[in-house]
Coordinates of C-alpha atoms and ligand atoms in Angstrom, one line a residue:
X11 CA -15.2 -2.7 12.4
X12 CA -12.9 -2.1 9.8
X13 CA -9.9 -4.4 8.8
X14 CA -6.9 -4.0 6.5
X15 CA -5.5 -7.1 5.0
X16 CA -2.8 -7.9 2.9
X17 CA -4.6 -10.1 0.4
X18 CA -2.7 -10.1 -2.6
X19 CA 1.0 -10.7 -3.3
X20 CA 3.0 -8.7 -6.0
X21 CA 2.8 -11.6 -8.6
X22 CA -1.3 -11.5 -8.3
X23 CA -1.3 -7.9 -8.3
X24 CA 0.7 -8.1 -11.5
X25 CA -1.6 -10.5 -13.1
X26 CA -4.8 -8.6 -12.3
X27 CA -3.3 -5.4 -13.6
X28 CA -2.3 -7.4 -16.7
X29 CA -5.9 -8.7 -17.2
X30 CA -7.3 -5.2 -16.6
X31 CA -4.8 -3.5 -19.1
X32 CA -5.8 -6.3 -21.8
X33 CA -9.6 -6.0 -21.3
X34 CA -12.3 -3.6 -22.1
X35 CA -14.1 -1.9 -19.5
X36 CA -17.8 -0.9 -19.7
X37 CA -19.6 1.8 -18.0
X38 CA -20.3 1.2 -14.0
X39 CA -24.0 2.1 -14.5
X40 CA -24.6 -1.3 -16.7
X41 CA -25.2 -3.1 -13.3
X42 CA -26.8 -0.3 -11.4
X43 CA -28.8 1.9 -14.2
X44 CA -30.5 4.1 -11.8
X45 CA -27.7 5.0 -9.4
X46 CA -26.6 8.3 -10.4
X47 CA -23.8 8.2 -7.6
X48 CA -21.9 5.8 -9.7
X49 CA -19.3 7.1 -12.2
X50 CA -16.6 4.4 -12.7
X51 CA -15.9 1.7 -15.3
X52 CA -15.8 -2.2 -14.7
X53 CA -15.0 -5.2 -16.3
X54 CA -17.4 -7.2 -18.5
X55 CA -15.6 -9.8 -20.6
X56 CA -16.8 -13.1 -19.0
X57 CA -13.2 -15.0 -19.5
X58 CA -11.2 -11.8 -18.0
X59 CA -13.6 -11.5 -15.1
X60 CA -13.6 -15.2 -14.1
X61 CA -9.6 -15.3 -14.4
X62 CA -9.3 -12.1 -12.2
X63 CA -12.1 -13.1 -9.7
X64 CA -10.3 -16.3 -9.4
X65 CA -7.0 -15.1 -8.2
X66 CA -8.7 -12.9 -5.8
X67 CA -11.1 -15.7 -4.5
X68 CA -8.0 -17.9 -3.9
X69 CA -6.3 -15.3 -1.9
X70 CA -9.2 -14.8 0.2
X71 CA -9.6 -18.8 0.6
X72 CA -5.9 -18.8 2.0
X73 CA -6.1 -15.6 4.4
X74 CA -6.6 -16.7 7.8
X75 CA -6.9 -13.2 9.0
X76 CA -10.0 -12.7 6.5
X77 CA -11.5 -15.8 8.0
X78 CA -11.0 -14.8 11.5
X79 CA -12.6 -11.6 10.8
X80 CA -15.4 -12.1 8.5
X81 CA -16.5 -15.6 9.0
X82 CA -17.0 -15.8 5.3
X83 CA -20.1 -17.9 4.0
X84 CA -20.3 -16.7 0.5
X85 CA -18.3 -14.3 -1.5
X86 CA -19.1 -12.5 -4.7
X87 CA -16.3 -12.8 -7.4
X88 CA -14.2 -9.6 -7.0
X89 CA -14.8 -7.2 -10.0
X90 CA -12.3 -5.0 -11.3
X91 CA -13.3 -1.5 -11.5
X92 CA -11.4 1.6 -12.5
X93 CA -11.7 5.4 -12.1
X94 CA -10.4 7.6 -14.7
X95 CA -9.8 11.4 -14.3
X96 CA -13.2 12.8 -13.3
X97 CA -14.7 9.7 -12.1
X98 CA -15.7 9.0 -8.8
X99 CA -18.6 7.1 -6.5
X100 CA -20.8 9.4 -4.6
X101 CA -22.2 8.6 -1.0
X102 CA -24.1 5.5 -1.2
X103 CA -25.1 2.4 0.9
X104 CA -24.7 -1.0 -1.0
X105 CA -27.6 -3.3 -1.7
X106 CA -28.6 -5.6 1.0
X107 CA -28.8 -8.6 -1.6
X108 CA -26.9 -9.1 -4.4
X109 CA -27.9 -11.3 -7.5
X110 CA -24.8 -13.5 -8.6
X111 CA -27.0 -15.1 -11.2
X112 CA -27.0 -18.7 -9.9
X113 CA -27.7 -17.2 -6.3
X114 CA -28.5 -14.4 -4.3
X115 CA -26.1 -13.3 -1.5
X116 CA -26.6 -11.0 1.7
X117 CA -24.0 -8.2 1.8
X118 CA -23.1 -8.1 5.2
X119 CA -19.2 -7.0 4.7
X120 CA -18.0 -4.9 1.3
X121 CA -14.4 -5.1 0.4
X122 CA -12.1 -3.0 -2.0
X123 CA -8.9 -4.4 -2.9
X124 CA -6.4 -1.9 -4.1
X125 CA -4.3 -2.8 -7.3
X126 CA -2.4 0.6 -8.2
X127 CA 0.2 2.3 -6.6
X128 CA -1.6 5.2 -4.4
X129 CA 1.3 7.5 -5.8
X130 CA 0.3 7.1 -9.4
X131 CA -3.3 8.7 -8.9
X132 CA -4.6 11.8 -7.1
X133 CA -7.9 11.5 -5.3
X134 CA -9.6 8.4 -5.4
X135 CA -9.6 7.6 -1.5
X136 CA -12.4 5.5 -0.3
X137 CA -14.2 7.3 2.5
X138 CA -16.5 5.5 4.8
X139 CA -18.8 7.7 6.7
X140 CA -18.5 7.2 10.7
X141 CA -21.0 9.4 12.5
X142 CA -20.1 13.2 11.4
X143 CA -16.5 12.0 10.4
X144 CA -15.1 9.5 7.8
X145 CA -12.3 7.1 7.6
X146 CA -10.2 7.3 4.4
X147 CA -8.6 4.6 2.7
X148 CA -6.1 4.7 0.0
X149 CA -4.1 1.6 0.3
X150 CA -0.9 -0.1 -1.2
X151 CA -1.3 -2.6 -4.1
X152 CA -2.6 -6.0 -2.9
X153 CA -4.0 -4.5 0.4
X154 CA -7.7 -4.6 0.8
X155 CA -10.0 -2.9 3.3
X156 CA -13.1 -4.7 4.6
X157 CA -15.9 -2.7 6.1
X158 CA -19.7 -3.2 7.3
X159 CA -22.0 -2.9 4.2
X160 CA -24.6 -0.9 6.1
X161 CA -22.3 2.2 6.2
X162 CA -22.6 5.6 3.9
X163 CA -19.3 5.4 1.8
X164 CA -17.9 6.9 -1.2
X165 CA -15.0 7.3 -3.5
X166 CA -13.6 10.6 -3.9
X167 CA -13.3 12.2 -7.5
X168 CA -9.8 10.8 -8.9
X169 CA -8.1 14.0 -10.6
X170 CA -5.1 12.4 -12.3
X171 CA -3.7 8.8 -13.0
X172 CA -6.0 5.8 -12.8
X173 CA -7.5 4.3 -9.8
X174 CA -7.6 0.4 -10.3
X175 CA -9.3 -1.8 -7.8
X176 CA -11.6 -4.7 -7.4
X177 CA -14.9 -4.8 -5.5
X178 CA -16.3 -7.8 -3.8
X179 CA -19.2 -8.3 -1.0
X180 CA -19.3 -10.9 1.5
X181 CA -22.1 -12.8 3.4
X182 CA -20.9 -13.6 6.8
X183 CA -22.2 -16.7 8.8
X184 CA -22.4 -14.4 11.7
X185 CA -24.8 -11.5 10.2
X186 CA -24.9 -9.5 13.5
X187 CA -21.9 -7.1 13.5
X188 CA -21.8 -6.9 17.3
X189 CA -21.5 -10.8 17.6
X190 CA -19.0 -11.0 14.6
X191 CA -16.9 -8.5 16.5
X192 CA -17.0 -10.4 19.6
X193 CA -16.3 -13.5 18.1
X194 CA -13.4 -11.8 16.3
X195 CA -12.0 -10.7 19.5
X196 CA -12.2 -14.2 20.8
X197 CA -10.3 -15.4 17.9
X198 CA -7.6 -13.1 18.2
X199 CA -6.7 -13.8 21.7
X200 CA -7.2 -17.4 20.9
X201 CA -4.5 -17.1 18.3
X202 CA -2.2 -14.7 20.0
X203 CA -2.3 -16.3 23.6
X204 CA -3.8 -19.7 23.3
X205 CA -0.3 -21.4 23.4
X206 CA 0.7 -19.4 26.5
X207 CA -2.7 -20.6 28.4
X208 CA -3.0 -23.6 30.6
X209 CA -4.1 -26.4 28.2
X210 CA -7.4 -26.8 30.1
X211 CA -8.2 -23.0 29.8
X212 CA -7.5 -22.9 26.4
X213 CA -9.7 -25.8 25.8
X214 CA -12.6 -23.9 27.7
X215 CA -11.8 -20.9 25.4
X216 CA -12.1 -23.0 22.3
X217 CA -15.4 -24.6 23.8
X218 CA -16.9 -20.8 24.1
X219 CA -15.8 -20.0 20.5
X220 CA -17.5 -23.1 19.2
X221 CA -20.8 -22.9 21.3
X222 CA -21.2 -19.2 20.1
X223 CA -20.7 -20.2 16.7
X224 CA -23.2 -22.9 17.0
X225 CA -25.7 -20.7 18.9
X226 CA -25.1 -17.7 16.7
X227 CA -23.8 -19.0 13.1
X228 CA -26.1 -19.4 10.1
X229 CA -26.5 -22.7 9.3
X230 CA -24.5 -24.1 6.1
Ligands
LIG314 O1 -14.3 1.7 -5.7 C1 -14.5 1.4 -4.4 O2 -13.5 1.5 -3.5 C2 -15.9 1.1 -3.7 C3 -16.9 1.0 -4.7 C4 -18.3 0.8 -4.0 O3 -18.5 1.3 -3.0 C5 -19.2 -0.1 -4.7 O4 -19.2 -0.8 -5.6 O5 -20.4 -0.3 -4.1
LIG315 FE1 -20.6 0.7 -2.5

């Protein structure tokens, strides 16, 4: 399942853009030297990477919708990435395990956070393959799309302007997508209808939620 979140407010978007505008980017193949599909640029400077990642990690931490959808266990520091005219990312699947230096996370969910106005660049949609079709995302600044890491996806070639995004990967406490989606539906029902339910029935719903998390969730 896919989800679009309003993740960053305009001040946070502006700060990420400011960091991007004042820092050099390097060839994206630096972290994937053998990946011929990858043709983009990513932030490298440690201080700038840390400052921008901090803004976005804090926003993830404050998003209830994100927690209810992703059941996040670990989140890779979001990395500012840009695509200038002629750049793209061909169809690929994300690596199952991502080495963050101090530890390794499993990518259950992948996420692109959009930072530039979609009208300011041409091309550059994120296409997520779904059977013979594809879903296309080109979102407003501050919006993020979260999608299963086991899907083929690609970024269309940018033909004018600049596509600035941040990329991250999430290890979920519920690695099985079928179970995660069921728990998300239960979370939604509890959030939307819980207060309309008779209290004893709401308590039973919460019991089911907690017990499924207990049985299915990765241990912290
Ligand atoms: O730029 C994007 O939206 C996605 C990039 C991507 O697929 C990746 O970094 O693995
Ligand atoms: Fe990817």
